[in-house]
PDB file of C-alpha atoms in Angstrom:
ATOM      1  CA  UNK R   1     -24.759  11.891  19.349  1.00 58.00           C
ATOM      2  CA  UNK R   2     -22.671  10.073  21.981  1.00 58.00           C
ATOM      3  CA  UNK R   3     -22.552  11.282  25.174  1.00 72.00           C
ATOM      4  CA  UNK R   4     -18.948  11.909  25.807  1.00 88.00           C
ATOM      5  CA  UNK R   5     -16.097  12.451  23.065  1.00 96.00           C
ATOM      6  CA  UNK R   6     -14.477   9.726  21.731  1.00 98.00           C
ATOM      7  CA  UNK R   7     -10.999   8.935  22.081  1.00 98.00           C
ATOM      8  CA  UNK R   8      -9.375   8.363  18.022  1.00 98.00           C
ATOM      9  CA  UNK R   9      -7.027   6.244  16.993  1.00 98.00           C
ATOM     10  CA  UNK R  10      -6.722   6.853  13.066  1.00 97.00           C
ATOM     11  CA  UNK R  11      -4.346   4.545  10.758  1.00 96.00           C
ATOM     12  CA  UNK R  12      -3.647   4.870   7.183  1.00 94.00           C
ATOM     13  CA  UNK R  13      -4.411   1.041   5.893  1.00 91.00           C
ATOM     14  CA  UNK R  14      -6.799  -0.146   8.579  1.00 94.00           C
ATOM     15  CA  UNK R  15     -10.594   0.046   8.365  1.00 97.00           C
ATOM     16  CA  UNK R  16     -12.381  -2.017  11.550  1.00 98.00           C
ATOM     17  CA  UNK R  17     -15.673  -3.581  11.112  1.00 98.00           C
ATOM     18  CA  UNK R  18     -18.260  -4.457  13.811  1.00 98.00           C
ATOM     19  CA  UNK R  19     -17.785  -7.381  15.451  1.00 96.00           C
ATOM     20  CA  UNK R  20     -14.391  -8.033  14.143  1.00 97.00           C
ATOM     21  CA  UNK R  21     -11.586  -8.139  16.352  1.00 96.00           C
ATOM     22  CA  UNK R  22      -8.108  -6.503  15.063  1.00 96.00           C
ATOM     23  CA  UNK R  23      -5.102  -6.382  17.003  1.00 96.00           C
ATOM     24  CA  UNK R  24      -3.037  -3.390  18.199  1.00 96.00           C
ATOM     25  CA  UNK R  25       0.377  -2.040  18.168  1.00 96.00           C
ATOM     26  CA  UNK R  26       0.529   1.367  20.331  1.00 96.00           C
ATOM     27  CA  UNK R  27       4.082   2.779  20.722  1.00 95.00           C
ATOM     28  CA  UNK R  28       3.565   6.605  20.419  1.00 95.00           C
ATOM     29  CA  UNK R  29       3.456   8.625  23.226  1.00 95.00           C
ATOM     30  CA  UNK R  30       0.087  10.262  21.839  1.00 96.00           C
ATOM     31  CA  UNK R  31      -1.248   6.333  21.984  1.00 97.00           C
ATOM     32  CA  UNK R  32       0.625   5.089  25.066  1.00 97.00           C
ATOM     33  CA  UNK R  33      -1.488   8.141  26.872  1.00 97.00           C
ATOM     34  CA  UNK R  34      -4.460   7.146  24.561  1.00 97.00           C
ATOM     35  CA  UNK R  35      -4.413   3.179  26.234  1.00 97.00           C
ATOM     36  CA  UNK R  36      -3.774   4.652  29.485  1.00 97.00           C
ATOM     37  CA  UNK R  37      -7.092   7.045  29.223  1.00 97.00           C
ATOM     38  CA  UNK R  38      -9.145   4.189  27.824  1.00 98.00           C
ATOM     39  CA  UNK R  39      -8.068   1.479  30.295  1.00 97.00           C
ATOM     40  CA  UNK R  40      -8.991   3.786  33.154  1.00 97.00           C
ATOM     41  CA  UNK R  41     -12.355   4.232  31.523  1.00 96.00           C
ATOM     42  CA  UNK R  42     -14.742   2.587  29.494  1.00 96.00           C
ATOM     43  CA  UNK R  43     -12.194   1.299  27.064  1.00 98.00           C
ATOM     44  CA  UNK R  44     -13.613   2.095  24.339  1.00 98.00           C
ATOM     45  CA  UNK R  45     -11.309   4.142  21.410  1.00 98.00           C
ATOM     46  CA  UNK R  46     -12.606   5.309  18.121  1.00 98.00           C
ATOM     47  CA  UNK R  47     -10.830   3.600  14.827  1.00 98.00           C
ATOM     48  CA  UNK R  48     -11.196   5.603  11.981  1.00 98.00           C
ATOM     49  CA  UNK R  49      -9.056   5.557   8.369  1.00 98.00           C
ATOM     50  CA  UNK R  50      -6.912   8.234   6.921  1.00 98.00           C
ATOM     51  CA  UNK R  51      -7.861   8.777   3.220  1.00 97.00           C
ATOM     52  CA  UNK R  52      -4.205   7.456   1.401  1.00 95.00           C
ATOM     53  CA  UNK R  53      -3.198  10.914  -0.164  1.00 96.00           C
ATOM     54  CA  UNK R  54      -3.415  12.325   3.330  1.00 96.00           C
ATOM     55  CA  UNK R  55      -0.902   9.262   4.659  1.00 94.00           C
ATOM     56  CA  UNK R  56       2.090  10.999   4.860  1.00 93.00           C
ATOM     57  CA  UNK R  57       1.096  13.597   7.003  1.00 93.00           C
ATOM     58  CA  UNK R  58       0.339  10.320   9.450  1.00 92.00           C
ATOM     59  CA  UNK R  59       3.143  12.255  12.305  1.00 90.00           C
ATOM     60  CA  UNK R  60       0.980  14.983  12.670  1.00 90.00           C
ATOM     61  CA  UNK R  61      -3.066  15.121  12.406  1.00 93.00           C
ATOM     62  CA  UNK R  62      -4.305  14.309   8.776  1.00 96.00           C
ATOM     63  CA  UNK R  63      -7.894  14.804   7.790  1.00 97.00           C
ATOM     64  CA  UNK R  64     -10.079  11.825   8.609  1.00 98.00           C
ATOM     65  CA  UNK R  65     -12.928   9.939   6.884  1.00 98.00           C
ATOM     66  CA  UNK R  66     -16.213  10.855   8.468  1.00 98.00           C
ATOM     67  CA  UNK R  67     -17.063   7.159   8.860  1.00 99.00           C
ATOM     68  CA  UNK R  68     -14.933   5.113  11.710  1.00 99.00           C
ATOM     69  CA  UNK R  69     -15.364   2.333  14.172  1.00 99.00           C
ATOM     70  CA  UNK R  70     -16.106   2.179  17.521  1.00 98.00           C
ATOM     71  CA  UNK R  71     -14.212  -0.857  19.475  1.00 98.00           C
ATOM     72  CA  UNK R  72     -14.116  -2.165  22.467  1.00 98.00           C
ATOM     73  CA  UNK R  73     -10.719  -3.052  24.156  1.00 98.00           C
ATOM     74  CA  UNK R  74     -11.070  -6.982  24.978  1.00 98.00           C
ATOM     75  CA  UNK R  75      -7.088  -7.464  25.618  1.00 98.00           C
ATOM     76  CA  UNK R  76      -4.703  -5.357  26.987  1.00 98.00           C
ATOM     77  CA  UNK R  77      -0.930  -5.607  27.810  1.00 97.00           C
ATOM     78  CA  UNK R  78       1.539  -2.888  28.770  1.00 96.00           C
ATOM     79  CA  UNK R  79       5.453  -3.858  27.968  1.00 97.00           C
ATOM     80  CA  UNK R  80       8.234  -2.902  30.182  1.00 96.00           C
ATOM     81  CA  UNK R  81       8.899  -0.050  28.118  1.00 95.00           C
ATOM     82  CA  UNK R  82       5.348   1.347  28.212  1.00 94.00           C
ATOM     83  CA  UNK R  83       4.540   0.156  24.685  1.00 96.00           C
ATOM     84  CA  UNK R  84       0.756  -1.366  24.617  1.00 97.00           C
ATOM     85  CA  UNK R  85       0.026  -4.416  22.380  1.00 97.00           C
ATOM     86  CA  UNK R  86      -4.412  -4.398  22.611  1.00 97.00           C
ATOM     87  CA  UNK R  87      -7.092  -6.233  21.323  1.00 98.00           C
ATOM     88  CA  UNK R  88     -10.143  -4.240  19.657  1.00 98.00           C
ATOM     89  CA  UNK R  89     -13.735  -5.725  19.125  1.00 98.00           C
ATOM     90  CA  UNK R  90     -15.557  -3.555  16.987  1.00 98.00           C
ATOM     91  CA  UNK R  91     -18.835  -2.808  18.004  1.00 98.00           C
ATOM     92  CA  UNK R  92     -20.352   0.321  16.218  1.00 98.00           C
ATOM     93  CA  UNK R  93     -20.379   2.717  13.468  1.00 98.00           C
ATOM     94  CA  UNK R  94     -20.100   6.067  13.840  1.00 98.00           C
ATOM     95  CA  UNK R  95     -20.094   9.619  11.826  1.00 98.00           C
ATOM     96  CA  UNK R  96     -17.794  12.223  13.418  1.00 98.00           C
ATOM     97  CA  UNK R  97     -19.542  15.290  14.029  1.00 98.00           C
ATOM     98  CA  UNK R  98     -16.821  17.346  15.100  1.00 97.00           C
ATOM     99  CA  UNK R  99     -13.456  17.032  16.895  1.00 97.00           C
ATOM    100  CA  UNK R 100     -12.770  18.527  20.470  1.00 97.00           C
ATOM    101  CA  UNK R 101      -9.464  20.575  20.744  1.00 95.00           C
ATOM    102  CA  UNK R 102      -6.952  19.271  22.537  1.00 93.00           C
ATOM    103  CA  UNK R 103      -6.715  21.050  26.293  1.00 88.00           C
ATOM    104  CA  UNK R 104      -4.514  20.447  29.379  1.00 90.00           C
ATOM    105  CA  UNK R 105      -2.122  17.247  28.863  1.00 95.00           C
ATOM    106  CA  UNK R 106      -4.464  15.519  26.142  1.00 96.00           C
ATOM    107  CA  UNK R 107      -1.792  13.673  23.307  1.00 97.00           C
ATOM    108  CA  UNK R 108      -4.540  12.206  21.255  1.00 97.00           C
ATOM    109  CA  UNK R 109      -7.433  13.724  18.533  1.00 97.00           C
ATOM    110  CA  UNK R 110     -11.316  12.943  20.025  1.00 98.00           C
ATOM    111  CA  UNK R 111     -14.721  14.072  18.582  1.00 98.00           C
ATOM    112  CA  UNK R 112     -17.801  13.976  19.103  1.00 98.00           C
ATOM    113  CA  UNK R 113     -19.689  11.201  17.086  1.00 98.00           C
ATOM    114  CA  UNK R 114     -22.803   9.973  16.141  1.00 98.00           C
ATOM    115  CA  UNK R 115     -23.159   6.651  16.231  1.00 98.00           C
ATOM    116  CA  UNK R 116     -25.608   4.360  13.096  1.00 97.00           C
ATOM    117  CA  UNK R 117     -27.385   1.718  12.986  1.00 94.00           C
ATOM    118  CA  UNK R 118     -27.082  -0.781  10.434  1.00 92.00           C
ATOM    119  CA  UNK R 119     -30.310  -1.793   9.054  1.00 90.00           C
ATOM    120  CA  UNK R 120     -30.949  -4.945   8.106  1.00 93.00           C
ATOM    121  CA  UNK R 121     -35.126  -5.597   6.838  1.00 90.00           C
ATOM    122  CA  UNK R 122     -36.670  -9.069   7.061  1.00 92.00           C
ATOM    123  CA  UNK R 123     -37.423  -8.706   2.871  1.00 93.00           C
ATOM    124  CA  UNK R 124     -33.201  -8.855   2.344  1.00 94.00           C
ATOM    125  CA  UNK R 125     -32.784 -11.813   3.511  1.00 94.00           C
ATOM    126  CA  UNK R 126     -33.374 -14.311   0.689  1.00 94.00           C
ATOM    127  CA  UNK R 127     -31.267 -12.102  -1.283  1.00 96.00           C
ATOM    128  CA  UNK R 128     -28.654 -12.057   1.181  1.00 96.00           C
ATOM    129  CA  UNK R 129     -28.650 -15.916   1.409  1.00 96.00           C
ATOM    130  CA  UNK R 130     -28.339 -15.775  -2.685  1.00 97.00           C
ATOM    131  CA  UNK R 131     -25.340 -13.589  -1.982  1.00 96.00           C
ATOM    132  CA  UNK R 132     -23.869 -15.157   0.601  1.00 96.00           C
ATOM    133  CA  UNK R 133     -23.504 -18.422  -1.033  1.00 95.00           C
ATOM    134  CA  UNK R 134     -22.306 -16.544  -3.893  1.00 95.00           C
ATOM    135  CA  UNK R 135     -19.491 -15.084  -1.551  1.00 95.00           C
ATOM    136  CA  UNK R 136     -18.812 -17.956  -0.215  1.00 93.00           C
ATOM    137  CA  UNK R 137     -17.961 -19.545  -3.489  1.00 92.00           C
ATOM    138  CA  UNK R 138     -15.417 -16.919  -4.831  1.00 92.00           C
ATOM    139  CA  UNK R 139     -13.923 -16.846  -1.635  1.00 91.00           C
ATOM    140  CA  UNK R 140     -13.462 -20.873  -2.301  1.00 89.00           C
ATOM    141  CA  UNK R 141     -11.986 -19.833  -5.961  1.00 89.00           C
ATOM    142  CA  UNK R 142      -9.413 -17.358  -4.392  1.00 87.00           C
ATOM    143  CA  UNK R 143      -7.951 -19.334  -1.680  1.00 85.00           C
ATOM    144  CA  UNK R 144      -7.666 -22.254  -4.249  1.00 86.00           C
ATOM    145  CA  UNK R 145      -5.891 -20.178  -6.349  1.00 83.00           C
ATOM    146  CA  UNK R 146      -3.423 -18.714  -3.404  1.00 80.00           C
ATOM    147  CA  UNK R 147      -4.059 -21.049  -0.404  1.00 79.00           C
ATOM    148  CA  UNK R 148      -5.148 -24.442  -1.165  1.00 79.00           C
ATOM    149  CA  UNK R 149      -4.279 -26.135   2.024  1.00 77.00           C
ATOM    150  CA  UNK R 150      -6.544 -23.266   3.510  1.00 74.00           C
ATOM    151  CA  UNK R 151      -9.077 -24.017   0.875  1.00 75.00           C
ATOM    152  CA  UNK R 152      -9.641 -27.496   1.933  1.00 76.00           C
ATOM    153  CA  UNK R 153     -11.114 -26.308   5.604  1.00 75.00           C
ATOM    154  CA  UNK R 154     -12.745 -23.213   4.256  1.00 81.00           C
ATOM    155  CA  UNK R 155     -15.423 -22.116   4.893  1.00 83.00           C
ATOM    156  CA  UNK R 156     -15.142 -22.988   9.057  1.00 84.00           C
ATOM    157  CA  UNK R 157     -17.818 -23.510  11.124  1.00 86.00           C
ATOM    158  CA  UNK R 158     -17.273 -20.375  12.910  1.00 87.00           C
ATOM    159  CA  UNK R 159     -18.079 -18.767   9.549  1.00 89.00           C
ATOM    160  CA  UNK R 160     -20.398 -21.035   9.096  1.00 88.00           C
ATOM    161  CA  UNK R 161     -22.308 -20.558  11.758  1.00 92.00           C
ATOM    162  CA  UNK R 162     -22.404 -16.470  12.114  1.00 94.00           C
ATOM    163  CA  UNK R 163     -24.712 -14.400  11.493  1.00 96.00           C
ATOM    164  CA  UNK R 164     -24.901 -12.114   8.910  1.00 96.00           C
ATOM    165  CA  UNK R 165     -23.794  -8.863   9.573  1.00 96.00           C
ATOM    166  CA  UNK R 166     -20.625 -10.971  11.543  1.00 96.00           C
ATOM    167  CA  UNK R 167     -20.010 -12.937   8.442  1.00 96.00           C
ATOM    168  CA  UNK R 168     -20.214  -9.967   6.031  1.00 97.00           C
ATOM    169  CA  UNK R 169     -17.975  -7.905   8.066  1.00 97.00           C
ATOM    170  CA  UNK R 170     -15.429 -10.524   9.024  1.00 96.00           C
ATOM    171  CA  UNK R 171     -14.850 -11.461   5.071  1.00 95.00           C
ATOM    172  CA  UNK R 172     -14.880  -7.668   4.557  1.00 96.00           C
ATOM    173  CA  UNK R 173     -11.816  -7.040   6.864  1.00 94.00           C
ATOM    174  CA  UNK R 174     -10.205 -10.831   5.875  1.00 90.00           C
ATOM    175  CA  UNK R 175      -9.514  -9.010   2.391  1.00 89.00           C
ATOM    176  CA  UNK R 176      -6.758  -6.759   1.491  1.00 87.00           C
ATOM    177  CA  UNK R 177      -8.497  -4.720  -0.550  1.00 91.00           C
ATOM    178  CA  UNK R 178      -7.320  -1.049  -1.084  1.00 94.00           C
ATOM    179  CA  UNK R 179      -8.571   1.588   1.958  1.00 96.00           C
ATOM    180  CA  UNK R 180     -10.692   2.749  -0.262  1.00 97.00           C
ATOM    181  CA  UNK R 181     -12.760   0.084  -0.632  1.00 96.00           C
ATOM    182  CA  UNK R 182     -12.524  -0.746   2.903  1.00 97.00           C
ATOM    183  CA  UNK R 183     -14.457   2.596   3.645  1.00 98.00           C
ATOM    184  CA  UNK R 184     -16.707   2.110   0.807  1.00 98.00           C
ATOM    185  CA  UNK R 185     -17.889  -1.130   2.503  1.00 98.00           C
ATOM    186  CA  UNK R 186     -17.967   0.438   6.112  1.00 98.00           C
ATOM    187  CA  UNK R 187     -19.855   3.221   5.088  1.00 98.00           C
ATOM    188  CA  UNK R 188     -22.475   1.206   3.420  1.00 97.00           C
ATOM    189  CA  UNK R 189     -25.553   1.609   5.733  1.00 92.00           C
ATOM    190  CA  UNK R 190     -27.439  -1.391   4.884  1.00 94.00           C
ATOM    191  CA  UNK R 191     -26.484  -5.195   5.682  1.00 96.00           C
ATOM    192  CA  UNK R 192     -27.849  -6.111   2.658  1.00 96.00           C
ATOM    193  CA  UNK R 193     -26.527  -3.546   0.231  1.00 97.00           C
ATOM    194  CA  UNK R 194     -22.976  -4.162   2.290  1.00 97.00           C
ATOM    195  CA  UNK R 195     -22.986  -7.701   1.043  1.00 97.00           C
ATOM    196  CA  UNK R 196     -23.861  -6.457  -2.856  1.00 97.00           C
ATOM    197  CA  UNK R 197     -20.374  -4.534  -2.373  1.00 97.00           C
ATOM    198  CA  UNK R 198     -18.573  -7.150  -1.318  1.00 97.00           C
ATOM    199  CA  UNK R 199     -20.064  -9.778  -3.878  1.00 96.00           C
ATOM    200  CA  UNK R 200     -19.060  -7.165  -6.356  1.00 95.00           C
ATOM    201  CA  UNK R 201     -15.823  -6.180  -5.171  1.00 94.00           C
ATOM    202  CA  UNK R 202     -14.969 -10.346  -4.648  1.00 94.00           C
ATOM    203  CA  UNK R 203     -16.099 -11.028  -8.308  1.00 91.00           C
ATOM    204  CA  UNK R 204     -13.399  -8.537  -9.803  1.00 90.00           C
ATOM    205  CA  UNK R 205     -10.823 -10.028  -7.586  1.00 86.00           C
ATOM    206  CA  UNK R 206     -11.687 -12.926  -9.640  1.00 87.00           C
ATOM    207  CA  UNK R 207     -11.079 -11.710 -12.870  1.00 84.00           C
ATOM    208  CA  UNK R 208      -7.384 -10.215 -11.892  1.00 77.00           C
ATOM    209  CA  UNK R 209      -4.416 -11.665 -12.483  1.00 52.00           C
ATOM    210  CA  UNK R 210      -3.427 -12.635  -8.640  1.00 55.00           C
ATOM    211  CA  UNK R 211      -6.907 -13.877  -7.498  1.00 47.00           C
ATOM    212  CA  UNK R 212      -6.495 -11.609  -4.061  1.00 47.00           C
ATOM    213  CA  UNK R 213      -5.325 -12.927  -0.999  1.00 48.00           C
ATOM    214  CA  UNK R 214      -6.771 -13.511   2.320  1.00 45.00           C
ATOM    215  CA  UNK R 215      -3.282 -12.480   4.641  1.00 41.00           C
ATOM    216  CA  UNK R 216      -3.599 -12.586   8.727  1.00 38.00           C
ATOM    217  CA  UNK R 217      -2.424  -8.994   9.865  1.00 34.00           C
ATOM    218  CA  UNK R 218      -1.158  -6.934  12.914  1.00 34.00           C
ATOM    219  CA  UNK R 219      -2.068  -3.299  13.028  1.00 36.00           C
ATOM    220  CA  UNK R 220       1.572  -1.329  13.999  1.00 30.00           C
ATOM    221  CA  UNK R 221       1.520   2.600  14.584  1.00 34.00           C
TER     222      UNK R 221
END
C-alpha cells in the first residue's frame, strides 16, 4: 500500500497508461483545489475511469473502477481565471483499497492504493516480438484505411524504438476504443498477455466497417 492517500481525478472516457502522457483540462473548483494540493506536493494525482452507466452521476461522486493510474504532473499552467491546463505522465498502476473521507476544506475524492507491478518474464518475449509485428501491421491497415498521409510515416521511430511495455501502452491509449476495453487492457497484469488484448482487440477493428481511428485528444472536465 502507498504511503500516503492519493489524490483522484476520475473521468468517464479516459483510461491513462504508464508511460503515456495525456493532457489536462481542470476547471472545477474540486480540481482547481486538486492542482493546487498536488503542485505544492509531490504532484502526483491518481487517474482512474468511471464505469459508463455510472457517467451521469459524473457532478457528484460515481463509483470507480478498482484499477487507475498513477501520473506524474510534467506541465503545469494556471490561467488568469484559476483554470489549470496540466500535463500527466503515467507512471504506475494501482488497485484502490479504500477511499479516505473528505475532512476540513478537502474538494476532491483520495484513497488509499496499492500500487502493481507489471510483470513482464524473459520466456514472453519472442511471443511478444510475434505480436508486436503483428500490431504493428493492423495498425498500418487502419490508418491506410482512415489516414493515409499518416500511414506513409507510420510506424515512427519513436515507436520504433520503445520498449515494450511503452509501445504497448502508447498504441493502447492511441485507440478510441470503448472505456471498457480501455480498463480491460489496464487491468491486464502481464506485458505479455496486455499485448494478446490488444492484438485481439486491433484484429476486430479490422473486420468492422470503419477500420477504427487513431484521433489526437484533450482530456476536458
Amino acid at each position: 500500500m502507498a504511503d500516503a492517500p492519493l489524490p483522484l481525478f476520475p473521468l468517464a472516457h479516459v483510461v491513462l497508461f504508464p508511460c503515456v502522457q495525456t493532457p489536462l483540462h481542470l476547471f472545477e473548483p474540486r480540481y482547481r483545489q486538486l492542482a493546487r494540493d498536488v503542485m505544492a506536493g509531490e504532484r502526483r494525482i491518481g487517474m482512474v475511469a468511471v464505469p459508463p452507466e455510472h457517467a451521469p452521476a459524473m457532478p457528484e461522486d460515481p463509483p470507480l473502477y478498482s484499477v487507475g493510474c498513477q501520473g506524474h504532473v510534467t506541465q503545469c499552467r494556471k490561467r488568469s481565471d484559476g483554470r489549470y491546463d496540466l500535463v500527466l505522465k503515467g507512471e504506475r498502476r494501482f488497485r484502490i483499497d479504500d477511499e479516505v473521507p473528505r475532512s476540513g476544506t478537502r474538494l476532491y475524492r483520495s484513497a488509499r492504493v496499492t500500487l502493481l507491478e507489471d510483470p513482464y518474464p524473459e520466456s514472453a518475449r519472442p511471443q511478444v516480438a510475434s505480436y508486436r509485428a503483428n500490431i504493428l501491421a493492423s495498425v498500418g491497415q487502419i490508418l491506410s484505411r482512415q489516414q493515409p498521409d499518416q500511414a506513409k510515416g507510420f510506424p515512427n521511430e519513436r515507436l520504433k524504438r520503445a520498449d515494450d511495455e511503452s509501445f504497448v501502452n502508447t498504441l493502447a491509449n492511441a485507440f478510441r476504443f470503448p472505456v471498457e476495453e480501455k480498463q480491460l487492457l489496464l487491468e491486464t497484469n502481464d506485458i505479455s498477455d496486455r499485448f494478446e488484448v490488444l492484438a485481439g482487440l486491433l484484429d476486430v477493428w479490422l473486420q468492422s466497417s470503419d477500420g477504427g481511428r487513431v484521433p489526437g485528444n484533450r482530456t476536458l472536465h
